[in-house]
mmCIF file of C-alpha atoms in Angstrom:
data_model
loop_
_atom_site.group_PDB
_atom_site.id
_atom_site.type_symbol
_atom_site.label_atom_id
_atom_site.label_comp_id
_atom_site.label_asym_id
_atom_site.label_seq_id
_atom_site.Cartn_x
_atom_site.Cartn_y
_atom_site.Cartn_z
ATOM 1 C CA UNK A 253 3.756 -18.604 -18.673
ATOM 2 C CA UNK A 254 4.996 -14.944 -18.855
ATOM 3 C CA UNK A 255 8.498 -13.780 -18.905
ATOM 4 C CA UNK A 256 8.511 -12.923 -14.588
ATOM 5 C CA UNK A 257 6.934 -16.413 -13.497
ATOM 6 C CA UNK A 258 9.456 -18.004 -16.025
ATOM 7 C CA UNK A 259 12.604 -16.450 -14.469
ATOM 8 C CA UNK A 260 11.406 -16.436 -10.726
ATOM 9 C CA UNK A 261 13.282 -20.134 -11.051
ATOM 10 C CA UNK A 262 15.751 -19.898 -13.695
ATOM 11 C CA UNK A 263 18.871 -20.359 -11.808
ATOM 12 C CA UNK A 264 22.041 -18.777 -13.998
ATOM 13 C CA UNK A 265 25.446 -17.731 -13.303
ATOM 14 C CA UNK A 266 26.085 -16.786 -9.340
ATOM 15 C CA UNK A 267 27.318 -13.240 -10.900
ATOM 16 C CA UNK A 268 23.969 -10.708 -10.365
ATOM 17 C CA UNK A 269 25.006 -8.880 -13.353
ATOM 18 C CA UNK A 270 23.787 -5.902 -14.264
ATOM 19 C CA UNK A 271 20.157 -4.991 -15.686
ATOM 20 C CA UNK A 272 19.058 -6.602 -18.505
ATOM 21 C CA UNK A 273 17.468 -4.207 -20.538
ATOM 22 C CA UNK A 274 20.572 -1.414 -20.458
ATOM 23 C CA UNK A 275 23.549 -3.244 -22.015
ATOM 24 C CA UNK A 276 25.843 -0.153 -21.043
ATOM 25 C CA UNK A 277 25.800 -0.914 -17.274
ATOM 26 C CA UNK A 278 28.693 -2.940 -16.356
ATOM 27 C CA UNK A 279 28.449 -6.436 -15.071
ATOM 28 C CA UNK A 280 29.370 -6.501 -11.395
ATOM 29 C CA UNK A 281 30.322 -9.172 -9.022
ATOM 30 C CA UNK A 282 28.622 -11.520 -6.878
ATOM 31 C CA UNK A 283 27.909 -10.475 -3.348
ATOM 32 C CA UNK A 284 29.633 -10.192 -0.948
ATOM 33 C CA UNK A 285 29.046 -10.257 2.353
ATOM 34 C CA UNK A 286 30.048 -8.812 5.187
ATOM 35 C CA UNK A 287 30.024 -11.153 7.838
ATOM 36 C CA UNK A 288 34.098 -12.350 7.623
ATOM 37 C CA UNK A 289 35.327 -9.912 10.079
ATOM 38 C CA UNK A 290 33.952 -10.412 13.833
ATOM 39 C CA UNK A 291 32.289 -7.818 14.805
ATOM 40 C CA UNK A 292 33.105 -4.855 16.082
ATOM 41 C CA UNK A 293 32.471 -4.049 20.088
ATOM 42 C CA UNK A 294 30.361 -1.820 20.346
ATOM 43 C CA UNK A 295 30.402 1.672 22.474
ATOM 44 C CA UNK A 296 28.199 1.759 25.388
ATOM 45 C CA UNK A 297 25.315 3.852 25.115
ATOM 46 C CA UNK A 298 26.296 7.227 25.393
ATOM 47 C CA UNK A 299 26.844 10.556 24.469
ATOM 48 C CA UNK A 300 27.263 10.145 20.221
ATOM 49 C CA UNK A 301 30.749 11.575 20.111
ATOM 50 C CA UNK A 302 32.186 14.941 19.084
ATOM 51 C CA UNK A 303 28.513 15.578 20.963
ATOM 52 C CA UNK A 304 30.056 18.727 22.625
ATOM 53 C CA UNK A 305 31.859 20.173 18.792
ATOM 54 C CA UNK A 306 35.625 19.478 19.679
ATOM 55 C CA UNK A 307 37.196 17.249 17.642
ATOM 56 C CA UNK A 308 39.659 14.862 18.186
ATOM 57 C CA UNK A 309 43.715 15.267 18.482
ATOM 58 C CA UNK A 310 44.033 13.270 14.604
ATOM 59 C CA UNK A 311 41.815 15.789 13.391
ATOM 60 C CA UNK A 312 42.575 18.567 14.667
ATOM 61 C CA UNK A 313 46.805 18.185 14.215
ATOM 62 C CA UNK A 314 46.199 16.813 9.941
ATOM 63 C CA UNK A 315 43.755 20.241 10.184
ATOM 64 C CA UNK A 316 46.354 22.214 11.558
ATOM 65 C CA UNK A 317 49.627 21.071 8.666
ATOM 66 C CA UNK A 318 48.276 21.768 5.685
ATOM 67 C CA UNK A 319 50.588 20.055 4.055
ATOM 68 C CA UNK A 320 49.647 17.197 6.005
ATOM 69 C CA UNK A 321 45.664 17.911 5.007
ATOM 70 C CA UNK A 322 46.577 18.392 1.426
ATOM 71 C CA UNK A 323 48.257 15.087 1.573
ATOM 72 C CA UNK A 324 45.429 13.144 3.743
ATOM 73 C CA UNK A 325 42.791 14.523 1.256
ATOM 74 C CA UNK A 326 44.910 13.346 -1.858
ATOM 75 C CA UNK A 327 45.755 9.789 -0.178
ATOM 76 C CA UNK A 328 41.126 9.521 0.309
ATOM 77 C CA UNK A 329 41.054 10.440 -3.277
ATOM 78 C CA UNK A 330 42.963 8.289 -4.678
ATOM 79 C CA UNK A 331 41.192 5.979 -2.794
ATOM 80 C CA UNK A 332 38.169 6.801 -4.323
ATOM 81 C CA UNK A 333 37.194 8.431 -1.342
ATOM 82 C CA UNK A 334 34.799 11.290 -3.167
ATOM 83 C CA UNK A 335 34.228 10.280 -6.066
ATOM 84 C CA UNK A 336 31.016 9.879 -8.075
ATOM 85 C CA UNK A 337 31.100 6.579 -7.328
ATOM 86 C CA UNK A 338 31.600 6.294 -4.265
ATOM 87 C CA UNK A 339 29.625 9.640 -3.696
ATOM 88 C CA UNK A 340 26.436 8.030 -5.547
ATOM 89 C CA UNK A 341 26.990 4.462 -4.330
ATOM 90 C CA UNK A 342 26.099 6.726 -0.761
ATOM 91 C CA UNK A 343 23.040 8.047 -1.477
ATOM 92 C CA UNK A 344 21.215 5.279 -3.084
ATOM 93 C CA UNK A 345 22.250 3.164 0.628
ATOM 94 C CA UNK A 346 19.337 6.010 2.189
ATOM 95 C CA UNK A 347 17.991 5.558 -0.329
ATOM 96 C CA UNK A 348 17.727 2.273 -0.126
ATOM 97 C CA UNK A 349 17.085 1.986 3.290
ATOM 98 C CA UNK A 350 14.569 4.824 4.040
ATOM 99 C CA UNK A 351 12.154 4.297 0.186
ATOM 100 C CA UNK A 352 12.513 0.881 -0.452
ATOM 101 C CA UNK A 353 14.294 -2.176 2.091
ATOM 102 C CA UNK A 354 11.283 -0.503 4.827
ATOM 103 C CA UNK A 355 8.785 0.131 2.540
ATOM 104 C CA UNK A 356 6.534 -4.152 3.103
ATOM 105 C CA UNK A 357 6.740 -2.584 7.167
ATOM 106 C CA UNK A 358 4.726 0.549 6.124
ATOM 107 C CA UNK A 359 1.330 -1.041 4.761
ATOM 108 C CA UNK A 360 2.130 -4.334 6.974
ATOM 109 C CA UNK A 361 -1.725 -4.943 6.393
ATOM 110 C CA UNK A 362 -2.382 -3.869 2.781
ATOM 111 C CA UNK A 363 0.523 -6.829 1.513
ATOM 112 C CA UNK A 364 -1.451 -9.394 3.979
ATOM 113 C CA UNK A 365 -4.606 -8.611 4.398
ATOM 114 C CA UNK A 366 -5.274 -7.323 0.418
ATOM 115 C CA UNK A 367 -3.155 -8.423 -1.097
ATOM 116 C CA UNK A 368 -2.560 -12.581 0.768
ATOM 117 C CA UNK A 369 0.851 -11.781 1.230
ATOM 118 C CA UNK A 370 2.567 -14.572 3.257
ATOM 119 C CA UNK A 371 4.891 -13.099 6.448
ATOM 120 C CA UNK A 372 6.895 -14.823 4.870
ATOM 121 C CA UNK A 373 11.138 -13.625 3.303
ATOM 122 C CA UNK A 374 9.163 -14.171 0.279
ATOM 123 C CA UNK A 375 6.739 -11.449 0.678
ATOM 124 C CA UNK A 376 9.420 -8.698 1.904
ATOM 125 C CA UNK A 377 11.273 -9.410 -1.406
ATOM 126 C CA UNK A 378 8.729 -8.966 -3.110
ATOM 127 C CA UNK A 379 6.942 -6.024 -2.044
ATOM 128 C CA UNK A 380 10.483 -4.500 -1.873
ATOM 129 C CA UNK A 381 11.248 -4.992 -5.626
ATOM 130 C CA UNK A 382 9.366 -3.289 -6.390
ATOM 131 C CA UNK A 383 9.774 -0.446 -4.961
ATOM 132 C CA UNK A 384 13.151 -1.212 -6.011
ATOM 133 C CA UNK A 385 11.910 -1.195 -9.345
ATOM 134 C CA UNK A 386 9.878 1.821 -8.829
ATOM 135 C CA UNK A 387 13.461 4.109 -7.600
ATOM 136 C CA UNK A 388 15.417 2.752 -10.609
ATOM 137 C CA UNK A 389 12.883 4.690 -13.346
ATOM 138 C CA UNK A 390 13.330 7.672 -11.344
ATOM 139 C CA UNK A 391 17.294 7.294 -11.258
ATOM 140 C CA UNK A 392 17.558 5.789 -15.292
ATOM 141 C CA UNK A 393 16.239 9.911 -15.665
ATOM 142 C CA UNK A 394 19.673 10.932 -14.147
ATOM 143 C CA UNK A 395 21.927 12.398 -16.280
ATOM 144 C CA UNK A 396 25.301 10.315 -16.875
ATOM 145 C CA UNK A 397 27.113 8.706 -15.475
ATOM 146 C CA UNK A 398 25.195 9.529 -13.003
ATOM 147 C CA UNK A 399 22.310 7.319 -13.378
ATOM 148 C CA UNK A 400 24.770 4.236 -13.982
ATOM 149 C CA UNK A 401 26.515 4.770 -10.559
ATOM 150 C CA UNK A 402 23.245 5.070 -8.835
ATOM 151 C CA UNK A 403 21.399 1.773 -10.540
ATOM 152 C CA UNK A 404 24.215 0.560 -10.036
ATOM 153 C CA UNK A 405 24.788 1.090 -6.139
ATOM 154 C CA UNK A 406 20.964 -0.021 -5.747
ATOM 155 C CA UNK A 407 21.211 -3.027 -7.466
ATOM 156 C CA UNK A 408 24.588 -4.084 -4.999
ATOM 157 C CA UNK A 409 22.544 -2.372 -1.722
ATOM 158 C CA UNK A 410 19.542 -3.994 -1.980
ATOM 159 C CA UNK A 411 21.483 -8.349 -3.120
ATOM 160 C CA UNK A 412 23.424 -7.617 -0.214
ATOM 161 C CA UNK A 413 20.689 -7.079 1.808
ATOM 162 C CA UNK A 414 18.778 -10.607 0.574
ATOM 163 C CA UNK A 415 22.371 -12.080 0.999
ATOM 164 C CA UNK A 416 22.645 -11.038 4.222
ATOM 165 C CA UNK A 417 18.633 -12.191 4.475
ATOM 166 C CA UNK A 418 18.381 -14.929 3.108
ATOM 167 C CA UNK A 419 21.976 -16.261 4.999
ATOM 168 C CA UNK A 420 19.861 -14.966 7.930
ATOM 169 C CA UNK A 421 16.917 -17.734 7.798
ATOM 170 C CA UNK A 422 18.528 -20.176 6.587
ATOM 171 C CA UNK A 423 21.559 -20.136 10.148
ATOM 172 C CA UNK A 424 18.977 -18.697 12.534
ATOM 173 C CA UNK A 425 22.083 -18.865 15.577
ATOM 174 C CA UNK A 426 24.369 -19.577 13.688
ATOM 175 C CA UNK A 427 25.626 -17.033 12.416
ATOM 176 C CA UNK A 428 25.617 -13.801 14.252
ATOM 177 C CA UNK A 429 22.275 -11.462 14.986
ATOM 178 C CA UNK A 430 21.550 -8.669 12.794
ATOM 179 C CA UNK A 431 21.513 -4.648 14.817
ATOM 180 C CA UNK A 432 21.909 -1.393 13.092
ATOM 181 C CA UNK A 433 23.776 1.124 14.615
ATOM 182 C CA UNK A 434 21.767 1.367 17.829
ATOM 183 C CA UNK A 435 24.897 1.136 21.066
ATOM 184 C CA UNK A 436 21.863 -1.294 22.728
ATOM 185 C CA UNK A 437 22.152 -4.285 21.238
ATOM 186 C CA UNK A 438 25.990 -3.916 22.142
ATOM 187 C CA UNK A 439 26.926 -7.561 22.981
ATOM 188 C CA UNK A 440 27.867 -7.964 26.620
ATOM 189 C CA UNK A 441 30.901 -8.431 27.551
ATOM 190 C CA UNK A 442 30.174 -12.135 28.619
ATOM 191 C CA UNK A 443 28.461 -13.196 24.491
ATOM 192 C CA UNK A 444 30.452 -14.752 23.339
ATOM 193 C CA UNK A 445 31.612 -13.714 19.576
ATOM 194 C CA UNK A 446 29.268 -16.289 17.284
ATOM 195 C CA UNK A 447 26.306 -15.298 19.004
ATOM 196 C CA UNK A 448 26.728 -11.326 19.505
ATOM 197 C CA UNK A 449 25.534 -8.730 17.111
ATOM 198 C CA UNK A 450 26.926 -7.079 14.627
ATOM 199 C CA UNK A 451 26.350 -3.816 13.108
ATOM 200 C CA UNK A 452 23.939 -3.246 9.391
ATOM 201 C CA UNK A 453 24.105 -0.502 7.376
ATOM 202 C CA UNK A 454 20.494 -2.161 6.809
ATOM 203 C CA UNK A 455 17.152 -1.657 8.625
ATOM 204 C CA UNK A 456 15.857 -4.785 10.176
ATOM 205 C CA UNK A 457 12.152 -5.048 9.751
ATOM 206 C CA UNK A 458 9.518 -7.113 11.664
ATOM 207 C CA UNK A 459 7.094 -8.048 8.197
ATOM 208 C CA UNK A 460 8.318 -11.735 8.514
ATOM 209 C CA UNK A 461 9.915 -13.559 11.288
ATOM 210 C CA UNK A 462 12.961 -15.409 11.023
ATOM 211 C CA UNK A 463 13.500 -19.394 12.327
ATOM 212 C CA UNK A 464 13.906 -20.582 16.182
ATOM 213 C CA UNK A 465 17.661 -20.268 16.600
ATOM 214 C CA UNK A 466 19.595 -23.463 18.119
ATOM 215 C CA UNK A 467 18.909 -23.391 21.965
ATOM 216 C CA UNK A 468 22.831 -21.796 23.835
ATOM 217 C CA UNK A 469 25.578 -24.536 24.544
ATOM 218 C CA UNK A 470 24.827 -25.119 28.169
ATOM 219 C CA UNK A 471 21.622 -26.342 26.849
ATOM 220 C CA UNK A 472 22.864 -29.602 26.170
ATOM 221 C CA UNK A 473 24.203 -32.456 27.206
ATOM 222 C CA UNK A 474 27.309 -33.156 25.910
ATOM 223 C CA UNK A 475 30.162 -30.324 23.624
ATOM 224 C CA UNK A 476 29.770 -33.468 20.743
ATOM 225 C CA UNK A 477 25.491 -32.532 20.967
ATOM 226 C CA UNK A 478 25.430 -28.919 20.762
ATOM 227 C CA UNK A 479 28.234 -28.732 18.322
ATOM 228 C CA UNK A 480 26.155 -31.369 16.288
ATOM 229 C CA UNK A 481 23.516 -29.312 16.285
ATOM 230 C CA UNK A 482 25.529 -26.486 15.065
ATOM 231 C CA UNK A 483 26.530 -28.014 12.462
ATOM 232 C CA UNK A 484 22.939 -29.302 11.206
ATOM 233 C CA UNK A 485 21.729 -25.641 11.703
ATOM 234 C CA UNK A 486 24.182 -24.554 9.061
ATOM 235 C CA UNK A 487 23.430 -23.721 5.231
ATOM 236 C CA UNK A 488 25.254 -25.380 2.494
ATOM 237 C CA UNK A 489 26.637 -22.482 0.665
ATOM 238 C CA UNK A 490 25.859 -23.984 -2.903
ATOM 239 C CA UNK A 491 21.906 -23.337 -1.051
ATOM 240 C CA UNK A 492 23.031 -20.112 -0.664
ATOM 241 C CA UNK A 493 24.425 -19.371 -4.153
ATOM 242 C CA UNK A 494 21.189 -21.043 -5.465
ATOM 243 C CA UNK A 495 18.619 -18.469 -4.023
ATOM 244 C CA UNK A 496 20.721 -15.601 -4.703
ATOM 245 C CA UNK A 497 20.651 -17.198 -7.834
ATOM 246 C CA UNK A 498 16.271 -17.397 -8.072
ATOM 247 C CA UNK A 499 16.185 -14.000 -6.600
ATOM 248 C CA UNK A 500 18.391 -12.568 -9.321
ATOM 249 C CA UNK A 501 16.540 -14.143 -12.181
ATOM 250 C CA UNK A 502 12.531 -13.057 -9.955
ATOM 251 C CA UNK A 503 14.594 -8.992 -10.023
ATOM 252 C CA UNK A 504 15.375 -9.466 -13.501
ATOM 253 C CA UNK A 505 11.734 -10.960 -14.260
ATOM 254 C CA UNK A 506 10.071 -8.494 -12.647
ATOM 255 C CA UNK A 507 11.785 -5.199 -14.028
ATOM 256 C CA UNK A 508 11.295 -6.402 -17.916
ATOM 257 C CA UNK A 509 7.016 -7.085 -17.010
ATOM 258 C CA UNK A 510 6.695 -4.246 -15.573
ATOM 259 C CA UNK A 511 8.757 -1.778 -17.689
ATOM 260 C CA UNK A 512 6.805 -3.500 -20.906
ATOM 261 C CA UNK A 513 3.486 -2.864 -18.552
ATOM 262 C CA UNK A 514 5.520 1.088 -18.291
ATOM 263 C CA UNK A 515 5.038 1.599 -21.972
ATOM 264 C CA UNK A 516 2.062 -0.367 -23.314
ATOM 265 C CA UNK A 517 -0.467 0.967 -20.830
ATOM 266 C CA UNK A 518 -2.254 0.593 -18.014
ATOM 267 C CA UNK A 519 -3.842 -3.668 -18.823
ATOM 268 C CA UNK A 520 -0.220 -5.095 -19.474
ATOM 269 C CA UNK A 521 1.107 -3.943 -16.384
ATOM 270 C CA UNK A 522 -1.860 -4.908 -14.548
ATOM 271 C CA UNK A 523 -0.869 -8.035 -15.816
ATOM 272 C CA UNK A 524 2.584 -7.589 -14.262
ATOM 273 C CA UNK A 525 1.274 -7.063 -10.973
ATOM 274 C CA UNK A 526 -1.225 -10.494 -11.189
ATOM 275 C CA UNK A 527 2.134 -12.517 -11.906
ATOM 276 C CA UNK A 528 4.819 -10.685 -10.637
ATOM 277 C CA UNK A 529 2.880 -9.952 -6.877
ATOM 278 C CA UNK A 530 -0.444 -11.510 -6.493
ATOM 279 C CA UNK A 531 1.347 -14.607 -7.483
ATOM 280 C CA UNK A 532 -0.339 -15.653 -9.785
ATOM 281 C CA UNK A 533 -3.937 -16.667 -8.372
ATOM 282 C CA UNK A 534 -6.141 -18.514 -10.470
ATOM 283 C CA UNK A 535 -3.927 -18.618 -13.550
ATOM 284 C CA UNK A 536 -6.122 -22.249 -14.408
ATOM 285 C CA UNK A 537 -9.752 -20.955 -13.286
ATOM 286 C CA UNK A 538 -11.612 -20.919 -10.213
ATOM 287 C CA UNK A 539 -12.082 -23.952 -8.610
ATOM 288 C CA UNK A 540 -15.829 -24.104 -7.418
ATOM 289 C CA UNK A 541 -16.567 -27.830 -6.597
ATOM 290 C CA UNK A 542 -15.477 -29.375 -3.193
ATOM 291 C CA UNK A 543 -12.037 -30.764 -4.598
ATOM 292 C CA UNK A 544 -9.631 -29.239 -6.938
ATOM 293 C CA UNK A 545 -10.154 -28.962 -10.305
ATOM 294 C CA UNK A 546 -6.967 -31.214 -10.907
ATOM 295 C CA UNK A 547 -7.372 -33.800 -8.034
ATOM 296 C CA UNK A 548 -4.946 -37.140 -8.010
ATOM 297 C CA UNK A 549 -7.344 -40.412 -6.935
ATOM 298 C CA UNK A 550 -6.914 -39.730 -3.823
ATOM 299 C CA UNK A 551 -8.232 -36.500 -3.065
ATOM 300 C CA UNK A 552 -10.791 -37.775 -4.656
ATOM 301 C CA UNK A 553 -11.027 -40.621 -2.285
ATOM 302 C CA UNK A 554 -10.966 -38.334 0.121
ATOM 303 C CA UNK A 555 -13.440 -35.344 -0.147
ATOM 304 C CA UNK A 556 -12.291 -33.813 3.335
ATOM 305 C CA UNK A 557 -8.473 -33.503 2.530
ATOM 306 C CA UNK A 558 -8.143 -29.435 1.726
ATOM 307 C CA UNK A 559 -7.544 -28.818 -1.765
ATOM 308 C CA UNK A 560 -4.754 -27.373 -2.528
ATOM 309 C CA UNK A 561 -3.297 -25.657 -5.674
ATOM 310 C CA UNK A 562 -0.693 -23.805 -7.487
ATOM 311 C CA UNK A 563 0.475 -21.321 -10.813
ATOM 312 C CA UNK A 564 3.756 -23.084 -11.093
ATOM 313 C CA UNK A 565 5.830 -23.255 -14.673
ATOM 314 C CA UNK A 566 7.687 -25.499 -15.657
ATOM 315 C CA UNK A 567 9.981 -24.200 -18.554
ATOM 316 C CA UNK A 568 13.712 -23.993 -18.072
ATOM 317 C CA UNK A 569 15.237 -23.437 -14.330
ATOM 318 C CA UNK A 570 15.145 -25.913 -11.955
ATOM 319 C CA UNK A 571 13.560 -27.912 -15.142
ATOM 320 C CA UNK A 572 15.551 -29.040 -17.516
ATOM 321 C CA UNK A 573 12.952 -31.836 -18.781
ATOM 322 C CA UNK A 574 8.995 -30.560 -18.848
ATOM 323 C CA UNK A 575 7.803 -33.280 -20.718
ATOM 324 C CA UNK A 576 8.663 -36.099 -17.935
ATOM 325 C CA UNK A 577 7.338 -33.175 -15.337
ATOM 326 C CA UNK A 578 2.717 -34.031 -14.191
ATOM 327 C CA UNK A 579 1.661 -30.383 -14.173
ATOM 328 C CA UNK A 580 -1.298 -30.859 -12.204
ATOM 329 C CA UNK A 581 1.142 -32.990 -9.273
ATOM 330 C CA UNK A 582 3.545 -30.298 -10.417
ATOM 331 C CA UNK A 583 0.618 -26.888 -9.022
ATOM 332 C CA UNK A 584 -0.495 -29.518 -5.477
ATOM 333 C CA UNK A 585 2.350 -29.952 -3.884
ATOM 334 C CA UNK A 586 2.614 -27.425 -1.313
ATOM 335 C CA UNK A 587 6.816 -25.697 -2.325
ATOM 336 C CA UNK A 588 5.995 -23.875 1.120
ATOM 337 C CA UNK A 589 6.025 -20.173 -0.504
ATOM 338 C CA UNK A 590 2.439 -19.678 1.481
ATOM 339 C CA UNK A 591 1.164 -18.473 -1.926
ATOM 340 C CA UNK A 592 -1.375 -20.365 -3.744
ATOM 341 C CA UNK A 593 -4.861 -20.173 -5.481
ATOM 342 C CA UNK A 594 -7.929 -19.482 -2.557
ATOM 343 C CA UNK A 595 -10.115 -22.966 -1.674
ATOM 344 C CA UNK A 596 -13.775 -22.935 -2.559
ATOM 345 C CA UNK A 597 -14.171 -21.532 0.652
ATOM 346 C CA UNK A 598 -12.167 -17.935 -0.275
ATOM 347 C CA UNK A 599 -13.897 -18.238 -4.041
ATOM 348 C CA UNK A 600 -15.529 -14.837 -2.984
ATOM 349 C CA UNK A 601 -11.962 -12.816 -3.034
ATOM 350 C CA UNK A 602 -11.333 -13.233 -6.435
ATOM 351 C CA UNK A 603 -14.133 -10.698 -7.073
ATOM 352 C CA UNK A 604 -12.036 -8.241 -5.901
ATOM 353 C CA UNK A 605 -9.139 -9.017 -7.508
ATOM 354 C CA UNK A 606 -9.709 -6.132 -10.515
ATOM 355 C CA UNK A 607 -10.175 -3.952 -8.214
ATOM 356 C CA UNK A 608 -7.376 -4.507 -6.403
ATOM 357 C CA UNK A 609 -5.272 -4.482 -9.450
ATOM 358 C CA UNK A 610 -5.941 -1.047 -10.736
ATOM 359 C CA UNK A 611 -5.296 0.551 -6.691
ATOM 360 C CA UNK A 612 -2.385 -1.255 -7.138
ATOM 361 C CA UNK A 613 -1.864 0.273 -10.366
ATOM 362 C CA UNK A 614 -2.781 3.854 -10.245
ATOM 363 C CA UNK A 615 -0.156 3.674 -7.278
ATOM 364 C CA UNK A 616 2.250 2.666 -9.580
ATOM 365 C CA UNK A 617 1.681 5.170 -12.211
ATOM 366 C CA UNK A 618 1.319 7.889 -9.001
ATOM 367 C CA UNK A 619 4.155 7.782 -7.561
ATOM 368 C CA UNK A 620 6.391 7.334 -11.134
ATOM 369 C CA UNK A 621 4.696 10.794 -12.013
ATOM 370 C CA UNK A 622 5.375 12.016 -8.132
ATOM 371 C CA UNK A 623 9.092 11.431 -8.962
ATOM 372 C CA UNK A 624 8.936 12.858 -12.409
ATOM 373 C CA UNK A 625 9.008 16.229 -10.968
ATOM 374 C CA UNK A 626 11.479 16.214 -8.795
ATOM 375 C CA UNK A 627 14.326 17.606 -9.584
ATOM 376 C CA UNK A 628 17.720 15.892 -10.701
ATOM 377 C CA UNK A 629 19.083 18.286 -8.567
ATOM 378 C CA UNK A 630 16.735 16.838 -5.414
ATOM 379 C CA UNK A 631 17.867 13.371 -6.476
ATOM 380 C CA UNK A 632 21.751 13.378 -5.802
ATOM 381 C CA UNK A 633 21.502 15.513 -2.804
ATOM 382 C CA UNK A 634 24.253 17.907 -1.929
ATOM 383 C CA UNK A 635 27.294 15.374 -3.279
ATOM 384 C CA UNK A 636 29.154 16.250 -0.067
ATOM 385 C CA UNK A 637 30.844 14.139 1.972
ATOM 386 C CA UNK A 638 28.652 13.631 5.306
ATOM 387 C CA UNK A 639 25.789 14.512 3.799
ATOM 388 C CA UNK A 640 24.990 11.582 1.332
ATOM 389 C CA UNK A 641 21.295 11.112 3.362
ATOM 390 C CA UNK A 642 20.508 14.570 3.136
ATOM 391 C CA UNK A 643 16.302 15.057 1.144
ATOM 392 C CA UNK A 644 15.863 11.704 0.903
ATOM 393 C CA UNK A 645 12.506 12.055 3.252
ATOM 394 C CA UNK A 646 11.495 14.436 0.693
ATOM 395 C CA UNK A 647 10.562 11.268 -1.163
ATOM 396 C CA UNK A 648 8.535 9.003 0.555
ATOM 397 C CA UNK A 649 6.279 6.874 -0.896
ATOM 398 C CA UNK A 650 2.488 7.744 -0.811
ATOM 399 C CA UNK A 651 0.101 5.544 0.347
ATOM 400 C CA UNK A 652 -1.392 3.172 -1.857
ATOM 401 C CA UNK A 653 -4.727 3.576 -0.647
ATOM 402 C CA UNK A 654 -4.437 7.518 -0.596
#
């Protein structure tokens, strides 16, 4: 089995570390979800602030006094505002939102129909992770220290967004609903705080659907019944941490396998795409009979039972005693990921797999070369506070099938 599949089920430390392939990248703290503070009340739908071009009285006061203005700028710089790391972090926020987080929604038919990815959070993570790696390849070529600053900021935003989404999936209706900077999504005065929306710096997606939230309190027979339902809906913190560790290993595994393919050639990259994006379907061969090639006795007796098999990796991670695991039984167990081998009635889908892998490899190579031709000045942007998002749309990916 490949390192990429091995990494997908490993449980390492709770810290989201630096990129394994770059020893100089400093480790960062475990991503923190910014949900501890209550959501601030959003402005009513109206014209944006300072639409008339008038400055606030405080801005006018500070700018009118040179000494006060110098003190303000000095204090801001002392706090890191406008520093190279801060500018890089704000720049890659725009890159992540436009180039990575929204990519699954941009060609949803290709990912779902041709790649057979189910509409789940795991599929969104896989597609986003692929494009985070693709962007990281270009950011590595930036001169020091910009390359490391931008890569670290991109990873920070990626995993903070992932943690927000994990909590929303595992605790539907308990945490505030996430919204973007759309004032029309602001909570009304009668909304309860825990059910109000909070502003997230990351975009929403329609690629996957969230579980149904618990009903409103007034639909329960008593407050105690609602409290009991709410308690059941809360996922333990250890479950969130466990998923974060697994996704961290998926990110590291995909990055290292794709880097290897980038160096070794198209065949190696196609194999990495098959393992990491396409779920390693058909790793144990293609089933041609009415039942799977590894049926249990009950399945042999009941030929009407649909066959099921998935590619698994039992080395390391959650499995400590590999010798005690029945591989055939584990492959026949549905892990609810939605990615498993095609049945006998879908065997014809394997015929197009070589062409599909070629399409993806050509797409990745084409985008790597396109980003390589873009000057560093365009990648870095103006590096001025308030203008960090300028020029990011010039970097948008082309179609997978042009």
